Coordinates of C-alpha atoms and ligand atoms in Angstrom, one line a residue:
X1043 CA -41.7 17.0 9.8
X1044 CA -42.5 13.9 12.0
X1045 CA -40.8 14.0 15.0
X1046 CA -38.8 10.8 15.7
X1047 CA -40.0 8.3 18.1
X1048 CA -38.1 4.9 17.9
X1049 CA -34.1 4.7 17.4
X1050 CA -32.3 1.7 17.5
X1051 CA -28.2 1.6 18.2
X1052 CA -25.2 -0.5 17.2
X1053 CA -21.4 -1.4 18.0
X1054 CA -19.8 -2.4 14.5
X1055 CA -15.7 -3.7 13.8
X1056 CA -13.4 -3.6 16.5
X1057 CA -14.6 -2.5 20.0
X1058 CA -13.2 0.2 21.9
X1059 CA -13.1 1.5 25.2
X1060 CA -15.7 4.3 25.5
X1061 CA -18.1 2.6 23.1
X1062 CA -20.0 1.5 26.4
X1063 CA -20.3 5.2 27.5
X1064 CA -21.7 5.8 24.1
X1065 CA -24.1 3.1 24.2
X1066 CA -25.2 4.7 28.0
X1067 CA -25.6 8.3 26.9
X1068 CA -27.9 7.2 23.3
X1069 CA -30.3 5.5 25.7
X1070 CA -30.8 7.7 28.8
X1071 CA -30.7 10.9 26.1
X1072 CA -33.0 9.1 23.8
X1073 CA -35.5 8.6 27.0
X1074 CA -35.1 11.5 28.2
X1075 CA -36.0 13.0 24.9
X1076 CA -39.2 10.6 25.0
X1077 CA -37.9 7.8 22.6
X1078 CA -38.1 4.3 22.6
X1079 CA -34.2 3.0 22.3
X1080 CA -33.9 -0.1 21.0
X1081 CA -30.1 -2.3 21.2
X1082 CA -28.5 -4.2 18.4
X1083 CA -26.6 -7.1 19.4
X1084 CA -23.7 -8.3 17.2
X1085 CA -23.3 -5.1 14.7
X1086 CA -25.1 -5.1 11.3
X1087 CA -24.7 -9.4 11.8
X1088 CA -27.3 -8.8 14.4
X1089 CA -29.5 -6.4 12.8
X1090 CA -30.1 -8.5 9.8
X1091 CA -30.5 -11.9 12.0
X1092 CA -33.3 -9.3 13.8
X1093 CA -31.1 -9.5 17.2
X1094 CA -32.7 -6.3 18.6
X1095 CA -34.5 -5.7 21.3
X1096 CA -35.4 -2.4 24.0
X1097 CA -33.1 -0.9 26.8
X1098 CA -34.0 0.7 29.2
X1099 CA -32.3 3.3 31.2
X1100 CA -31.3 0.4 34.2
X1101 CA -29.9 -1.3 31.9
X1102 CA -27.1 0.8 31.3
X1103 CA -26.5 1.4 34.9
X1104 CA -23.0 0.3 35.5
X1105 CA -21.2 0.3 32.2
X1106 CA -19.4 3.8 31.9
X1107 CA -16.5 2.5 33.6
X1108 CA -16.2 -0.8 31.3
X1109 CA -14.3 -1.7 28.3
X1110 CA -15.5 -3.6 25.3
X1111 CA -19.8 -3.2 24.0
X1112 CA -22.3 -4.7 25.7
X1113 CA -23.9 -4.7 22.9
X1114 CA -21.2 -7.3 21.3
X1115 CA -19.7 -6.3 17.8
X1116 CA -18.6 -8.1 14.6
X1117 CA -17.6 -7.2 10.9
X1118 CA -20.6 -8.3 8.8
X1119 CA -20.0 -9.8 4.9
X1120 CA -23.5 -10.0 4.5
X1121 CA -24.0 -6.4 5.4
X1122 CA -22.1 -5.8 2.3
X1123 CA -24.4 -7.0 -0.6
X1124 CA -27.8 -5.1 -1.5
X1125 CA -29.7 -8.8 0.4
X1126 CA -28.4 -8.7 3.8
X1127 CA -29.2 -4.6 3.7
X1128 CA -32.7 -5.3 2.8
X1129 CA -33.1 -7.5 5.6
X1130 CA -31.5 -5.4 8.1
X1131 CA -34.1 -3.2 6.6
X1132 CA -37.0 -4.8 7.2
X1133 CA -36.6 -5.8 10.6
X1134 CA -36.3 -2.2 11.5
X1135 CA -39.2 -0.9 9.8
X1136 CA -41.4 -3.9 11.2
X1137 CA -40.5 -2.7 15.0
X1138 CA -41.0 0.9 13.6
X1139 CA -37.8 2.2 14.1
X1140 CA -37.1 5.4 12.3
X1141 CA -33.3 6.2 12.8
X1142 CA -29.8 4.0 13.2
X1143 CA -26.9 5.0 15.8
X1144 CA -23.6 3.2 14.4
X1145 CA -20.9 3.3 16.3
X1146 CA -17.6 2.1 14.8
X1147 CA -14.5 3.1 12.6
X1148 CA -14.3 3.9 8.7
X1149 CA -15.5 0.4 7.4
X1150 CA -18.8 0.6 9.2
X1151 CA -19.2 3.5 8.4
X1152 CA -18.9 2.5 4.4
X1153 CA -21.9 -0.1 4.9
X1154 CA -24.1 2.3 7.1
X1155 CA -24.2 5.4 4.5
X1156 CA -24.5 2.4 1.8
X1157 CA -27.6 1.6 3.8
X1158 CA -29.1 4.6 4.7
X1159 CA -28.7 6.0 0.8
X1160 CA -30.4 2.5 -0.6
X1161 CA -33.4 2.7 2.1
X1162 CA -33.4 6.4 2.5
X1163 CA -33.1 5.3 5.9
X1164 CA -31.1 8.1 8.7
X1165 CA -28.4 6.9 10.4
X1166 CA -25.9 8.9 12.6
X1167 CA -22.6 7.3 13.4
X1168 CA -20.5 8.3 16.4
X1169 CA -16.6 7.5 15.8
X1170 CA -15.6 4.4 17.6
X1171 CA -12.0 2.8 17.2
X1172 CA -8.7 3.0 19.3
X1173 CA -7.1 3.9 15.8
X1174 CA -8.3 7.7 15.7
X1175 CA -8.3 7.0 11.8
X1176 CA -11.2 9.1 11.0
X1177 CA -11.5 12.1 9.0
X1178 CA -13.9 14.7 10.6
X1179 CA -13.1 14.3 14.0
X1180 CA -9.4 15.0 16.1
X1181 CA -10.4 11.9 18.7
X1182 CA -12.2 8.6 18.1
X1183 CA -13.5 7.0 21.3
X1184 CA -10.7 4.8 22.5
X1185 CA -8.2 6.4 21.3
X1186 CA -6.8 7.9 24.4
X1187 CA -7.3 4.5 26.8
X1188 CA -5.6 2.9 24.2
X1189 CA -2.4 5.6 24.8
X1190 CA -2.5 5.1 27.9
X1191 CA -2.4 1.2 28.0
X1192 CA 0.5 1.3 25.1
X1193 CA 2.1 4.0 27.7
X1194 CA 1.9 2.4 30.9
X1195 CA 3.0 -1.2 28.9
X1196 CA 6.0 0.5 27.3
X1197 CA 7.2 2.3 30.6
X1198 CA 7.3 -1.4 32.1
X1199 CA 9.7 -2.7 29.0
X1200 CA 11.6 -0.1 29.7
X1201 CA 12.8 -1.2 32.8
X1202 CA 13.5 -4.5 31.5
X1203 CA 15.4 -2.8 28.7
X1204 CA 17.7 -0.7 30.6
X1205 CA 18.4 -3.4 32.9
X1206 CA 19.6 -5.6 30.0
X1207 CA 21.1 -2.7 27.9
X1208 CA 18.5 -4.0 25.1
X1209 CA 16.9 -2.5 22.3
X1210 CA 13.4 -2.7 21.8
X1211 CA 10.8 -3.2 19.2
X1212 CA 7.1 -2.6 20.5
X1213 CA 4.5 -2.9 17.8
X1214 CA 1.3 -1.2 18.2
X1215 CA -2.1 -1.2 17.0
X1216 CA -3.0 1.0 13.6
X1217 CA -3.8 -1.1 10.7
X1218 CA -3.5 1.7 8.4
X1219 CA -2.0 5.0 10.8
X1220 CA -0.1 6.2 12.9
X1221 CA -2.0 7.4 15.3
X1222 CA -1.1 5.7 18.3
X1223 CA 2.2 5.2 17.7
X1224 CA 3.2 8.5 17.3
X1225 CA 1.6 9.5 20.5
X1226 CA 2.3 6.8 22.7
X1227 CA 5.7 7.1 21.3
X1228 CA 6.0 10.5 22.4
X1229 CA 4.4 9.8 25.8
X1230 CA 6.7 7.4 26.5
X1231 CA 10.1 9.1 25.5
X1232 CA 10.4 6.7 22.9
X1233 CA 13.8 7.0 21.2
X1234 CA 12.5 6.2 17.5
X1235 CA 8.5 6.3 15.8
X1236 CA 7.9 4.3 12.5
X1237 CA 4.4 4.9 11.4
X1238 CA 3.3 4.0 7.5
X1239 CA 2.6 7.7 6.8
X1240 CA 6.3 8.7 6.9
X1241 CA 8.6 7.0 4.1
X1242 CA 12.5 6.6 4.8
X1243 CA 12.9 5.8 8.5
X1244 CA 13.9 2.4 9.0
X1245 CA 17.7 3.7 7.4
X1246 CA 17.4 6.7 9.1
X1247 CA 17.1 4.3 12.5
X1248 CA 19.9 2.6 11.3
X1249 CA 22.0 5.7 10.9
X1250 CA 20.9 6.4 14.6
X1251 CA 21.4 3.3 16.0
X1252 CA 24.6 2.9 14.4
X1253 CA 26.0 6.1 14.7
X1254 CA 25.7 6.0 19.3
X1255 CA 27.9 3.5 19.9
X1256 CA 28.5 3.6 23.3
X1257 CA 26.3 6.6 24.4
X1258 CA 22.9 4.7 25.0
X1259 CA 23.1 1.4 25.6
X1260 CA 19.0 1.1 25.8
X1261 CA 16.2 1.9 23.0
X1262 CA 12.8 1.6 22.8
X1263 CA 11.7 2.1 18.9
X1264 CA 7.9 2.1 18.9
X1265 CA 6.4 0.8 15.3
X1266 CA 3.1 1.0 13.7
X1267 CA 1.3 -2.3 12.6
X1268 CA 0.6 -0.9 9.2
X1269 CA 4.4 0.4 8.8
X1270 CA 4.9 -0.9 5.2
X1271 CA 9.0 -0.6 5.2
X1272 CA 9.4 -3.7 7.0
X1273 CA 7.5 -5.8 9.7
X1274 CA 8.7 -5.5 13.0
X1275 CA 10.6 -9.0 13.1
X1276 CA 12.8 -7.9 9.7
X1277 CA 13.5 -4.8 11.0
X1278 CA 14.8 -6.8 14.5
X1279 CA 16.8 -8.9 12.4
X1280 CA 18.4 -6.1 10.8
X1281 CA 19.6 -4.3 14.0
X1282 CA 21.3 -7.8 14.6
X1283 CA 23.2 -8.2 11.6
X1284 CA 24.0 -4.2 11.3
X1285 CA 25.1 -3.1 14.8
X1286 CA 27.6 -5.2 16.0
X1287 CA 27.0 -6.4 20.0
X1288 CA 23.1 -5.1 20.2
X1289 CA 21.1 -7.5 22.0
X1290 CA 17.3 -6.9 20.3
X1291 CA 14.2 -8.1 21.1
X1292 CA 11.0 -8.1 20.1
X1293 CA 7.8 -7.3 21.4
X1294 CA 4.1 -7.1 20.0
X1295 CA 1.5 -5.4 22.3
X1296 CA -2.0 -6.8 20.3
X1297 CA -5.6 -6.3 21.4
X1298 CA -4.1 -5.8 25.4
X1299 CA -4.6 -2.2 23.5
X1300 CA -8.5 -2.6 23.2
X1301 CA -9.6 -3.5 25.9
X1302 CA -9.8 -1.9 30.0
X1303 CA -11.4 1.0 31.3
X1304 CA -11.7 3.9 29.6
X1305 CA -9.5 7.0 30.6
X1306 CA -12.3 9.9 31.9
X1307 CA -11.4 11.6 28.5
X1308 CA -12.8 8.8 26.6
X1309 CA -15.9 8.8 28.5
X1310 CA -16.9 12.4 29.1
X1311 CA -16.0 12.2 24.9
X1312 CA -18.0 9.5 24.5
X1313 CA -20.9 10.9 26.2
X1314 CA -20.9 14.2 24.6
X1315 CA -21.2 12.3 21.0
X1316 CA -24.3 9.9 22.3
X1317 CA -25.8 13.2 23.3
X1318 CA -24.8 14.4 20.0
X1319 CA -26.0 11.4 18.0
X1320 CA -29.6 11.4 19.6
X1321 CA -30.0 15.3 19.2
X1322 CA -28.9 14.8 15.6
X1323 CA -31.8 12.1 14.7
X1324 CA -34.0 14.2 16.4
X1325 CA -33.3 17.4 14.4
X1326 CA -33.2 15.5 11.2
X1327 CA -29.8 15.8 10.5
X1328 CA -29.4 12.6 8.9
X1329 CA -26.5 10.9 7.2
X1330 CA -23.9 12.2 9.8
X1331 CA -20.9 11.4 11.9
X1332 CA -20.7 13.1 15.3
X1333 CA -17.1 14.5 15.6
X1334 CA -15.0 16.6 18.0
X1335 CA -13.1 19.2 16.3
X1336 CA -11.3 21.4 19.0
X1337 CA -13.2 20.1 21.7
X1338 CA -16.5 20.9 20.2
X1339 CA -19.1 18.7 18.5
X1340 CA -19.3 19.2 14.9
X1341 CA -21.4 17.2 12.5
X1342 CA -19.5 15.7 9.5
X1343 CA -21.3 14.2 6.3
X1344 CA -20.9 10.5 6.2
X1345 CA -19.5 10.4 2.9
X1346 CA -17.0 13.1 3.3
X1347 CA -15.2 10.8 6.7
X1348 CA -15.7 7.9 4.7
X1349 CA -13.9 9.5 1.4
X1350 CA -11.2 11.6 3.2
X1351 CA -8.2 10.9 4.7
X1352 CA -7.2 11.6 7.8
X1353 CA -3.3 13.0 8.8
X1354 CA -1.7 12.8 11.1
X1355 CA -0.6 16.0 13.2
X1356 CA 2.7 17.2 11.4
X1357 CA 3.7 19.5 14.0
X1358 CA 3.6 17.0 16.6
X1359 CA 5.6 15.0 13.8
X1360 CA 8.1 17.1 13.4
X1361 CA 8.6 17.7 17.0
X1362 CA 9.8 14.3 17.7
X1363 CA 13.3 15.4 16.3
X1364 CA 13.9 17.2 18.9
X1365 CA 12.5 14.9 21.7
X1366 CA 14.9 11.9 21.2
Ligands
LIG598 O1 -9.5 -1.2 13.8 C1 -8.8 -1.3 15.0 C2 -7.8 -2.4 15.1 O2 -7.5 -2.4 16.4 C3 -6.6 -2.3 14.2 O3 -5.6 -1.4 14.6 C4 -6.1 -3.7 14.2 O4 -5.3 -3.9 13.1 C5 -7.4 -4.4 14.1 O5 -8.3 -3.7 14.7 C6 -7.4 -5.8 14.6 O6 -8.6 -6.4 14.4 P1 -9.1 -7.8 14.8 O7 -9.4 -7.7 16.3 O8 -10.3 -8.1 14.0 O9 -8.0 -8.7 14.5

């Protein structure tokens, strides 16, 4: 086989801290490996407007420490039909570039093994999201900055709470999981988790809530944007109504949770997996998703993290019984 000599890479959906680590480590192990690296700006948007163009090892000098992609992101419609592939196509192969770093969640994934089977093109994705919602790997770079951002910003409601004797609702990112919440929940002592993968909770909290009187006079109940029982403001309204004398408010953390710098774990894991990515193209193992399964790199068929879901840890689920 023809070794590989031009590789372009990508950020796609939402960024996360780490993804510019990533983006560092595919270029200076790509030119260390004696390839041309070439940058898409904007996601699959940018690669079928033919927004790409070389980096070179300066120019990721000065990003490991950085949140968000230098490289810009967006979610692509035309990426999904067969016409905006074929264009991303063709400005590939006109600059001779014969393999595709994506780096993003499950949904860019979807459109990048869509692509690659259509043009018979290689692509190796490296799993980027603060949702750690992927099958294949046990961290997604992000993940753990955006812990520790949730932590620190729930330590600091915590004051206000006990000042005020309140209960709290903090929302936290996860569209679909529970992934942060049920850490960062944990991590911060957190005296109730809802995530959307557990079914029953929100009477359970009640039965809690209710059933402590005078005991604890502050709560923080950490919830998962994708919880499907209730949204966070119904479930504040309830605690009003149901426990006589609570004082409840509400608060919603948002994208604070995607951006900053990324924690040294995200980095170094981030690193390993551009490494990973590069050596992957280069040993033609295409059609890929560079994971980290107990702390070592292990590449996952596209198709398989794209068709399987992920759970979450039930150990560390049932553990939180006896934390709170
Ligand atoms: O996919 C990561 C994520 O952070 C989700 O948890 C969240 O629902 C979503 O992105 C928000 O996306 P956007 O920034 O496009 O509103």
């Amino acid at each position: 086989m023809e070794k590989i000599k031009r590789v372009a890479v990508l950020t796609s959906g939402g960024d996360a801290p780490g993804m510019n680590a990533a983006i560092r480590a595919v270029v200076r192990s790509g030119i260390s490996h004696g390839l041309k690296v070439y940058g898409v700006i904007r996601g699959f948007e940018g690669l079928i407007g033919n927004e790409i163009k070389q980096i070179l090892s300066t120019d990721v000098s000065n990003i490991i420490q950085t949140g968000g992609t230098i490289l810009k992101t967006a979610r692509s419609e035309e990426f999904m039909t067969a016409a905006g592939r074929l264009k991303a196509y063709e400005n590939l192969k006109s600059r001779g570039i014969e393999g595709l770093i994506v780096i993003g969640g499950d949904g860019s994934f979807a459109g990048a093994n869509q692509f690659a089977k259509e043009h018979n093109f290689p692509v190796v994705g490296i799993p980027g999201t603060i949702d750690n919602d992927l099958y294949g790997t046990d961290y997604t770079i992000g993940y753990d900055t955006a812990l520790n951002t949730v932590v620190d910003a729930v330590d600091k409601i915590r004051d206000t709470a006990s000042s005020h004797n309140r209960i709290f609702f903090v929302e936290v990112m996860g569209r679909e999981a529970g992934f942060i919440a049920l850490r960062s929940g944990i991590a911060s002592g957190a005296e109730a988790i809802l995530i959307p993968e557990v079914e029953g909770q929100l009477k359970k909290l009640m039965k809690t809530l209710a059933g402590r009187g005078e005991i604890k006079k502050s709560s923080i109940i950490i919830v998962a944007e994708g919880e499907r029982e209730a949204n966070i403001w119904e479930m504040a309204e309830l605690v009003r109504k149901e426990i006589p004398g609570s004082d409840v408010r509400v608060s919603i953390l948002g994208h604070i949770q995607r951006g900053g710098r990324p924690t040294a774990y995200d980095r170094v894991s981030a690193s390993r997996m551009g490494i990973a990515a590069v050596e992957a193209l280069i040993s033609h193992q295409y059609n890929v998703m560079t994971g980290l399964v107990n702390n070592k790199i292990s590449l996952v068929p596209l198709s398989k993290t794209i068709k399987m879901h992920k759970e979450v840890n039930r150990d560390l689920l049932a553990s939180v019984n006896q934390l709170i």
